Short mmCIF file of C-alpha atoms in Angstrom, two decimals:
data_model
loop_
_atom_site.label_atom_id
_atom_site.label_comp_id
_atom_site.label_asym_id
_atom_site.label_seq_id
_atom_site.Cartn_x
_atom_site.Cartn_y
_atom_site.Cartn_z
CA GLY A 1338 -110.00 5.69 -54.86
CA LYS A 1339 -108.71 7.23 -57.14
CA ALA A 1340 -105.94 9.30 -55.44
CA VAL A 1341 -105.89 13.12 -54.77
CA TYR A 1342 -102.54 13.35 -53.70
CA ALA A 1343 -99.12 11.63 -51.31
CA ASN A 1344 -96.54 13.15 -49.83
CA ALA A 1345 -92.55 12.50 -51.01
CA ALA A 1346 -93.06 10.37 -47.90
CA PHE A 1347 -95.17 7.91 -49.81
CA MET A 1348 -93.67 7.74 -52.74
CA THR A 1349 -90.72 7.33 -50.63
CA MET A 1350 -91.84 3.86 -48.56
CA PHE A 1351 -93.91 2.66 -51.69
CA GLY A 1352 -92.03 4.26 -54.89
CA GLY A 1353 -93.91 4.02 -58.61
CA ASP A 1354 -95.20 6.63 -59.97
CA ILE A 1355 -96.45 9.90 -58.56
CA ARG A 1356 -98.93 9.66 -61.02
CA ASN A 1357 -100.53 6.16 -59.78
CA PRO A 1358 -99.11 5.91 -55.42
CA LEU A 1359 -101.77 3.70 -55.45
CA GLU A 1360 -101.39 1.39 -57.77
CA ALA A 1361 -97.34 1.78 -56.87
CA MET A 1362 -98.66 -0.14 -53.30
CA ARG A 1363 -101.30 -2.33 -54.39
CA ARG A 1364 -98.40 -3.52 -56.23
CA GLN A 1365 -96.22 -4.04 -52.95
CA LEU A 1366 -98.86 -5.80 -51.26
CA ALA A 1367 -99.20 -8.12 -54.16
CA ASP A 1368 -97.66 -10.77 -52.11
CA ASN A 1369 -100.21 -9.47 -49.73
CA PRO A 1370 -103.75 -10.27 -50.72
CA GLU A 1371 -104.89 -9.86 -47.15
CA ALA A 1372 -103.19 -6.01 -46.53
CA LEU A 1373 -105.64 -4.71 -50.18
CA ARG A 1374 -108.40 -6.25 -48.78
CA GLU A 1375 -107.66 -4.53 -45.39
CA ILE A 1376 -106.94 -1.50 -47.49
CA ALA A 1377 -109.82 -1.66 -49.89
CA THR A 1378 -112.05 -2.04 -46.85
CA LEU A 1379 -111.00 0.76 -44.58
CA GLN A 1380 -111.10 2.77 -47.79
CA ALA A 1381 -115.03 2.01 -47.42
CA LEU A 1382 -115.76 2.83 -43.80
CA ALA A 1383 -114.14 5.93 -44.47
CA ALA A 1384 -116.56 6.50 -47.40
CA GLU A 1385 -119.17 6.34 -46.27
CA GLY A 1386 -117.32 8.31 -42.99
CA THR A 1387 -116.19 5.75 -40.16
CA PRO A 1388 -112.77 6.08 -40.39
CA GLY A 1389 -110.40 2.77 -39.39
CA HIS A 1390 -107.51 1.76 -38.43
CA ALA A 1391 -104.34 -1.80 -39.54
CA GLU A 1392 -101.71 -2.86 -39.48
CA ILE A 1393 -100.26 -4.64 -42.16
CA GLN A 1394 -97.22 -6.97 -43.23
CA ILE A 1395 -93.90 -5.32 -45.94
CA PRO A 1396 -92.47 -8.70 -47.76
CA ASP A 1397 -89.60 -7.71 -48.06
CA PRO A 1398 -86.62 -9.10 -50.79
CA SER A 1399 -84.00 -9.33 -48.48
CA GLY A 1400 -86.03 -11.37 -45.33
CA ARG A 1401 -86.79 -8.67 -42.40
CA ARG A 1402 -90.55 -8.38 -41.61
CA GLU A 1403 -91.51 -4.30 -42.11
CA TRP A 1404 -94.29 -2.95 -40.57
CA ARG A 1405 -97.10 -0.31 -42.05
CA SER A 1406 -99.94 1.06 -39.15
CA ILE A 1407 -102.41 3.06 -41.38
CA GLU A 1408 -105.39 4.76 -39.93
CA ALA A 1409 -107.91 5.41 -43.13
CA SER A 1410 -110.48 8.93 -42.23
CA PRO A 1411 -113.04 10.93 -44.13
CA LEU A 1412 -111.60 14.44 -44.91
CA SER A 1413 -113.75 16.93 -43.37
CA GLY A 1414 -115.40 19.78 -45.39
CA PHE A 1415 -114.96 17.22 -47.72
CA PRO A 1416 -117.71 13.82 -49.04
CA HIS A 1417 -116.51 10.89 -49.99
CA TYR A 1418 -112.95 11.80 -49.83
CA VAL A 1419 -110.53 9.98 -47.60
CA VAL A 1420 -107.72 10.50 -46.43
CA LEU A 1421 -104.87 7.26 -45.58
CA ARG A 1422 -101.78 7.93 -42.70
CA ILE A 1423 -99.40 4.95 -43.02
CA GLU A 1424 -96.45 4.97 -40.69
CA ASP A 1425 -93.77 2.22 -40.76
CA THR A 1426 -93.52 0.19 -37.29
CA THR A 1427 -91.31 -1.95 -37.74
CA THR A 1428 -89.40 -0.09 -35.45
CA ARG A 1429 -91.68 -0.28 -33.10
CA ARG A 1430 -92.66 -4.18 -33.19
CA GLU A 1431 -89.07 -4.54 -33.11
CA MET A 1432 -88.49 -2.29 -29.75
CA GLU A 1433 -92.01 -3.97 -28.30
CA GLN A 1434 -90.73 -7.54 -29.48
CA ILE A 1435 -87.05 -7.15 -27.24
CA ILE A 1436 -89.13 -5.59 -24.65
CA ARG A 1437 -92.16 -8.88 -24.62
CA GLU A 1438 -88.68 -11.48 -24.03
CA GLU A 1439 -87.00 -9.51 -21.76
CA GLN A 1440 -90.10 -9.04 -19.52
CA GLU A 1441 -90.89 -12.96 -20.15
CA LYS A 1442 -86.81 -14.62 -19.67
CA LEU A 1443 -87.67 -11.48 -16.14
CA VAL A 1444 -91.02 -13.73 -15.65
CA ASP A 1445 -89.55 -16.64 -16.40
CA PHE A 1446 -85.93 -16.41 -14.33
CA LEU A 1447 -88.59 -14.76 -10.62
CA GLU A 1448 -91.00 -17.18 -11.62
CA ASN A 1449 -88.20 -20.73 -11.79
CA ALA A 1450 -85.81 -19.30 -9.99
CA PRO A 1451 -84.01 -21.34 -6.63
CA ILE A 1452 -84.89 -18.90 -4.60
CA GLY A 1453 -88.36 -17.92 -3.54
CA PHE A 1454 -89.70 -14.38 -3.49
CA TYR A 1455 -93.16 -13.44 -2.80
CA SER A 1456 -95.37 -10.36 -0.97
CA VAL A 1457 -97.81 -9.61 0.94
CA ASP A 1458 -100.12 -6.55 2.00
CA GLY A 1459 -100.57 -4.79 5.40
CA ASP A 1460 -102.98 -7.40 6.31
CA GLY A 1461 -100.77 -9.86 5.30
CA ARG A 1462 -102.19 -10.75 2.21
CA PHE A 1463 -100.21 -12.63 -0.84
CA ILE A 1464 -99.73 -9.73 -3.46
CA PHE A 1465 -97.32 -12.46 -5.25
CA ALA A 1466 -95.64 -15.88 -5.15
CA ASN A 1467 -93.48 -18.11 -7.23
CA HIS A 1468 -93.71 -21.34 -8.53
CA THR A 1469 -90.57 -21.88 -6.54
CA LEU A 1470 -92.39 -20.84 -3.32
CA ALA A 1471 -95.41 -22.79 -4.03
CA LYS A 1472 -93.68 -26.10 -4.83
CA TRP A 1473 -91.64 -25.77 -1.21
CA LEU A 1474 -95.51 -25.75 0.52
CA GLY A 1475 -96.83 -27.82 -1.24
CA THR A 1476 -98.94 -25.78 -3.64
CA THR A 1477 -99.78 -23.49 -6.62
CA PRO A 1478 -99.33 -20.09 -6.75
CA GLU A 1479 -102.62 -19.25 -7.63
CA ALA A 1480 -104.25 -21.42 -4.58
CA ILE A 1481 -101.74 -18.44 -1.86
CA LEU A 1482 -102.82 -15.45 -4.12
CA SER A 1483 -106.30 -16.88 -3.78
CA GLY A 1484 -106.57 -15.07 -0.56
CA ARG A 1485 -108.20 -18.38 1.89
CA LYS A 1486 -103.60 -18.28 3.47
CA LYS A 1487 -102.45 -15.57 4.85
CA LEU A 1488 -98.54 -15.84 6.23
CA LEU A 1489 -99.10 -16.53 9.10
CA ASP A 1490 -100.37 -19.70 7.71
CA PHE A 1491 -97.42 -21.33 6.42
CA ILE A 1492 -94.84 -20.11 9.64
CA ASP A 1493 -94.72 -21.75 12.68
CA THR A 1494 -95.27 -19.53 16.08
CA ASP A 1495 -96.73 -19.88 18.70
CA THR A 1496 -97.13 -15.69 18.51
CA ASP A 1497 -100.53 -15.14 16.74
CA ASN A 1498 -99.22 -11.47 16.04
CA ALA A 1499 -102.30 -9.68 14.91
CA ASP A 1500 -100.84 -6.00 14.33
CA PHE A 1501 -97.90 -6.59 12.20
CA PRO A 1502 -99.83 -9.73 9.51
CA TYR A 1503 -97.00 -8.94 7.50
CA ASP A 1504 -93.99 -9.84 9.80
CA PRO A 1505 -92.96 -13.95 9.58
CA PHE A 1506 -90.49 -13.32 12.43
CA GLY A 1507 -92.97 -12.34 14.63
CA GLY A 1508 -92.47 -8.88 15.17
CA ASP A 1509 -92.96 -5.07 14.30
CA GLY A 1510 -92.36 -4.89 11.35
CA THR A 1511 -88.13 -3.57 11.51
CA GLN A 1512 -86.70 -6.92 11.80
CA ARG A 1513 -85.16 -7.49 7.74
CA SER A 1514 -83.92 -11.12 8.49
CA GLY A 1515 -84.34 -13.70 10.41
CA GLU A 1516 -84.82 -17.64 10.02
CA VAL A 1517 -88.25 -19.18 10.05
CA THR A 1518 -89.87 -22.26 9.90
CA LEU A 1519 -92.12 -22.43 7.34
CA CYS A 1520 -95.03 -25.60 7.48
CA GLY A 1521 -96.66 -26.97 3.74
CA ALA A 1522 -98.85 -28.82 2.45
CA HIS A 1523 -98.45 -32.55 4.59
CA GLY A 1524 -97.25 -31.05 7.14
CA ARG A 1525 -94.14 -30.83 5.42
CA THR A 1526 -92.03 -28.03 7.15
CA LEU A 1527 -88.60 -26.83 5.90
CA GLN A 1528 -86.16 -24.67 7.66
CA ALA A 1529 -86.26 -21.20 5.57
CA HIS A 1530 -83.96 -18.21 6.02
CA ILE A 1531 -86.08 -14.22 4.92
CA SER A 1532 -85.02 -11.60 4.39
CA GLN A 1533 -87.70 -8.60 3.52
CA SER A 1534 -88.31 -5.04 2.77
CA VAL A 1535 -91.60 -3.26 3.67
CA VAL A 1536 -92.83 0.01 0.86
CA PRO A 1537 -95.20 1.63 0.76
CA SER A 1538 -97.91 0.59 -1.54
CA GLU A 1539 -99.10 2.18 -4.70
CA LEU A 1540 -102.73 1.09 -3.83
CA GLY A 1541 -101.45 3.24 0.10
CA GLY A 1542 -100.39 1.05 3.21
CA LEU A 1543 -97.75 -1.62 2.67
CA ARG A 1544 -96.03 -4.11 0.35
CA THR A 1545 -93.69 -6.16 1.56
CA ARG A 1546 -90.31 -7.72 -1.44
CA SER A 1547 -89.48 -11.15 0.67
CA VAL A 1548 -86.94 -13.19 -0.55
CA VAL A 1549 -87.10 -16.92 1.02
CA ARG A 1550 -83.80 -18.68 1.21
CA ASP A 1551 -84.74 -23.11 1.30
CA LEU A 1552 -82.08 -23.92 4.46
CA THR A 1553 -82.64 -27.99 2.99
CA PRO A 1554 -80.03 -28.07 1.36
CA GLU A 1555 -77.42 -25.89 2.81
CA ARG A 1556 -78.18 -28.47 6.49
CA GLU A 1557 -78.41 -31.43 4.59
CA MET A 1558 -75.16 -31.08 2.24
CA ALA A 1559 -73.31 -29.64 5.98
CA ALA A 1560 -73.61 -32.41 7.45
CA ALA A 1561 -72.85 -34.46 4.46
CA LEU A 1562 -70.17 -32.73 5.44
CA GLU A 1563 -69.18 -32.94 8.64
CA ARG A 1564 -69.54 -36.85 8.02
CA SER A 1565 -67.32 -37.31 5.44
CA GLU A 1566 -64.58 -35.18 7.82
CA LEU A 1567 -65.58 -37.65 10.11
CA GLN A 1568 -64.80 -40.48 8.29
CA PHE A 1569 -62.00 -39.10 6.77
CA LYS A 1570 -60.61 -38.95 10.02
CA ARG A 1571 -61.18 -42.26 11.04
CA LEU A 1572 -59.97 -44.06 8.16
CA PHE A 1573 -56.55 -41.50 8.74
CA GLU A 1574 -56.08 -42.51 12.46
CA ASP A 1575 -56.30 -46.20 12.03
CA ALA A 1576 -55.12 -46.87 9.00
CA PRO A 1577 -52.72 -49.75 8.83
CA VAL A 1578 -49.55 -47.87 7.08
CA GLY A 1579 -48.20 -44.66 8.08
CA ILE A 1580 -49.03 -41.53 7.38
CA ALA A 1581 -47.93 -37.74 7.71
CA LEU A 1582 -47.90 -34.42 6.70
CA LEU A 1583 -45.66 -32.52 6.14
CA ASP A 1584 -44.80 -28.59 5.49
CA LEU A 1585 -43.43 -27.02 2.88
CA ASP A 1586 -39.91 -27.19 4.15
CA GLY A 1587 -40.33 -31.35 4.96
CA LYS A 1588 -41.63 -30.19 9.36
CA ILE A 1589 -44.83 -32.67 10.32
CA ASN A 1590 -47.17 -31.36 10.57
CA GLN A 1591 -49.89 -33.96 11.25
CA SER A 1592 -48.99 -37.54 11.46
CA ASN A 1593 -51.42 -41.09 12.46
CA ARG A 1594 -50.81 -43.78 14.77
CA ALA A 1595 -49.17 -46.11 12.63
CA PHE A 1596 -46.39 -43.88 11.91
CA GLN A 1597 -46.03 -42.40 15.07
CA ARG A 1598 -45.57 -45.93 16.54
CA GLN A 1599 -42.76 -46.03 13.88
CA PHE A 1600 -40.88 -43.39 14.43
CA THR A 1601 -41.60 -42.66 17.84
CA THR A 1602 -40.02 -45.20 19.50
CA ARG A 1603 -36.30 -44.57 17.74
CA ALA A 1604 -36.64 -41.07 17.61
CA GLY A 1605 -37.94 -40.03 21.12
CA GLY A 1606 -40.68 -37.73 21.75
CA ALA A 1607 -43.31 -36.22 20.13
CA VAL A 1608 -42.71 -36.51 16.33
CA ARG A 1609 -44.96 -32.77 15.54
CA GLY A 1610 -43.13 -29.91 14.72
CA LYS A 1611 -39.86 -32.38 13.14
CA GLU A 1612 -37.46 -33.19 10.18
CA LEU A 1613 -39.26 -35.74 7.74
CA ALA A 1614 -35.29 -36.67 7.29
CA SER A 1615 -34.04 -36.01 10.73
CA LEU A 1616 -36.82 -39.21 11.65
CA VAL A 1617 -34.25 -41.37 9.00
CA SER A 1618 -30.38 -42.58 9.40
CA ASN A 1619 -27.78 -40.96 6.95
CA GLU A 1620 -28.05 -43.87 4.01
CA GLY A 1621 -31.79 -42.34 3.02
CA ARG A 1622 -31.70 -38.99 4.16
CA SER A 1623 -30.22 -37.09 0.85
CA GLU A 1624 -32.86 -38.99 -1.20
CA LEU A 1625 -35.54 -38.31 1.31
CA ILE A 1626 -34.87 -34.39 1.47
CA ALA A 1627 -34.67 -35.12 -3.15
CA CYS A 1628 -37.91 -36.40 -3.14
CA VAL A 1629 -39.73 -34.23 -0.40
CA ASN A 1630 -37.97 -31.57 -2.54
CA GLN A 1631 -38.91 -32.53 -5.41
CA VAL A 1632 -42.60 -32.98 -4.46
CA ALA A 1633 -42.56 -29.60 -3.18
CA ALA A 1634 -42.27 -27.98 -6.26
CA GLY A 1635 -45.53 -30.00 -7.37
CA GLU A 1636 -44.08 -33.05 -9.09
CA ARG A 1637 -45.20 -36.34 -9.07
CA ARG A 1638 -42.98 -39.26 -8.31
CA ASP A 1639 -44.56 -42.86 -7.69
CA ALA A 1640 -40.95 -44.59 -7.36
CA PRO A 1641 -40.76 -46.04 -4.24
CA PHE A 1642 -37.74 -46.48 -2.20
CA ASP A 1643 -36.15 -48.10 1.40
CA VAL A 1644 -35.13 -45.82 4.58
CA THR A 1645 -34.03 -46.62 7.83
CA PRO A 1646 -35.19 -44.83 11.15
CA ALA A 1647 -32.47 -43.07 12.65
CA GLY A 1648 -31.20 -44.54 15.66
#
């Protein structure tokens, strides 16, 4: 249990008196009895001819967690002598922690992104499927990967395509992207856009890298937008007050029926393309022009004013 020799790196790591290096290490580990027990166990095993390894944590006044890797080995040719090889593994541990956190972020992104991801082999069996795709299909990634179902079991198609079971488009595997109908649990179907590439597999054969986008929200949004535009158009056309849209020159681009009824019969002919100011009498024309210029410049004018239609 006595130290015969300690190199400079040991003393830099633990400090203390070079004549008693083990005591210096024990002092630094005084607040970590578990680490002391591990070192004693390693020494005892090595003294009996059995090498061992352990990682211990070193207290740091700054609050940083420091780690040491300790290997205890019997010294060949010298019975009952033990070599302790101690390495500072703090940086490696920190890097491993960073890598683990980044991997967890990547896994979380792939699993829960609003995009479906999957990969199948040349037989159409799933190698990977994320939670988003599984949720769309009303199942779980574990059930998809169990091998009971293949890719084409989830595709609504009349063709078997036994020659290319990894192709969701029913072709020869060369099509890169397209729309398909996916069939999920309980008869649910959804329109999806799949983009995929076929690459060689590390284990031989091939596999796909496939990205699935659910088109249902986009289709629903487009339908809602169309309904909204239709309702606005009806409101615009059938409003009980006259409405006109002007360009920056004060010319009429669009107007509703009520506006046309008020001005067409008086001004004569269609109002589209005419300057609004030309449709009113001279008395209110200057104020109208000033108002249009003010609004065109980005200013707001709330107060209404009266004009008399020309003619």
